[in-house]
Amino acid sequence: MTIDPATVPTLPPHAAVPVDLPERFAELADLRGRRALITGGGRGLGLAIACALAQAGARISVSGRHTQFLVAAVDELRARGASDPFFVEGDMADADAAAETVREAAERLGGLDILVNNAGSAVRKAPEDLTVDEFDRVFATNVRGPYFASCAAIEPLAERSGVIVNVASLGAYLPVAALAAYCASKAALVQLTRALAAEWGSRGVRVNAVAPGFMDSPLNAHRKQNPEQVQTIVGGTPLGRWGAPADVAHAVVLLASDGAAFVTGQTLVVDGGFSLIKGMAWGTE
């Protein structure tokens, strides 16, 4: 069956950004009284996650490198009823800055219950064309940043039986053209999730991850304009549509909530079933 991009089903009403949590889900994932830091929370998926956590009742801090996005994010959170949201500037590719971001957020929040390591970096190039600096930047942001942010967060999290949620990618499992370093870094993040869960379970801290598939986002704008790409992606997705930031945000809220109190070391793939069907037969430019 050939798919016309114009006929791809629209996203469900709750999938828009900012996020509106379905009422029944909000009852299950009550995060009132929890305090959360979302790295890379100034826009896109990070902002969607921040909005969802706020709607579930958590007090929110977001971090990132770009002040203008962080200011806008805090305004958006405040407009949606978040209680005293604020931002902390910090580059998660810098290990010291990552740790300091966590410490400042925890101090201003009066503790920390939820850390979402969402900040990420990707460089779209053939592997042989990637420079050492570009490779290092991808791994520094996607692996080293979450590592040292999590280490800085462990003491306040342990005081509250807190939660870490890492944002990985379907690329951790399936290779994608021109993103070899990104895929490798996200695979490392999945294993880091497992390792930290094993280390810190005895302290009452849960560590999980989400792995988004193909999202309806600016990062995939070039794919959405290509009928062959739409055929490969949407046609290969059992649920028959692109993912939405809200799909991932809701999964993060679940993993951060008491509804997942006995879940740790796991990566929840949020891809509409794409990885069940296509295997390695995807990713062409």
Steps between C-alpha positions, in 0.01 A plus 500: 500500500631842402454775757421856403659730766181708501297199611707417808266509803508814707629482854249442779379817676709438812820472296549873444774703667450633765377175645157432646507179703190282468304523824528132596874501442539809716325317784740207473813716474447747784830683547382770738779592739772365269783718372642447151787615282474450123823560310457634149158616618483828312319372192380199306484167676657637818233768532227244432637284782520801732138592423381146563686470830364839607146401414548187709581729792880521510689822556722558198849618422632492144856538380674566171754712314270754334356765728228611258351150484519456876325830566223406256471155656456640850238742368316211336515289815377788711216571258394138531479523878839361604599600851799735496696347210853623435800429281870434552742563217751222442675308225454129560801421281716648777522253790556772760217712362268199495568427865469867599167527315362215708634642824354846433161362398483274807594787728237733356236227499581401857583146390460282194262215422524467121790553261425477128818484292356626173770730358643345185723565203521357149713571194367367170804396297649191343714327766823564313425873481431553869774696674645405836349812656156417361524141623611615843217755521237234426634262764564777752138618480327164465706287738743696716242768588237251624770306685630793702159662541371173645800469732441854624133418557538172686517644853183715481322226303591235755348713776162481324509163319529702182500417133727555200355478150745511209386592151665254262388427143384225271843556345643315800358183345470566128772674295414811302695640208739788575443476876748234607642695795153600618376139486809377685459765770135413555587132526753596766228697682275193504777294661580785741134491604531129584831545682381788718176317579703205624732726702236714665202273547612427854474873571141509384576687176344372179669563163314445173501636147269570209604443138294714262448388144419727208349819641289763327768760566727744314779242511296282263370779277715381209361149533140621508549673165628181337224257393744206508600583855137535604430165339788338687424656837123534522440196283732301726336619822215275617320797658516680166619847596793709614573519870419814695694665783204426724537127436849513649407749773223274627743208516742712705223595743411134542860397568541789745184410690411246765320313222845367405626451854639151425651588162870579473778449247253490213475689172148559374501524120241753385490441124149388408636152436741603223788295639283188497462510125784670324812374674801643320314582178479871565702816537586584141536866420 
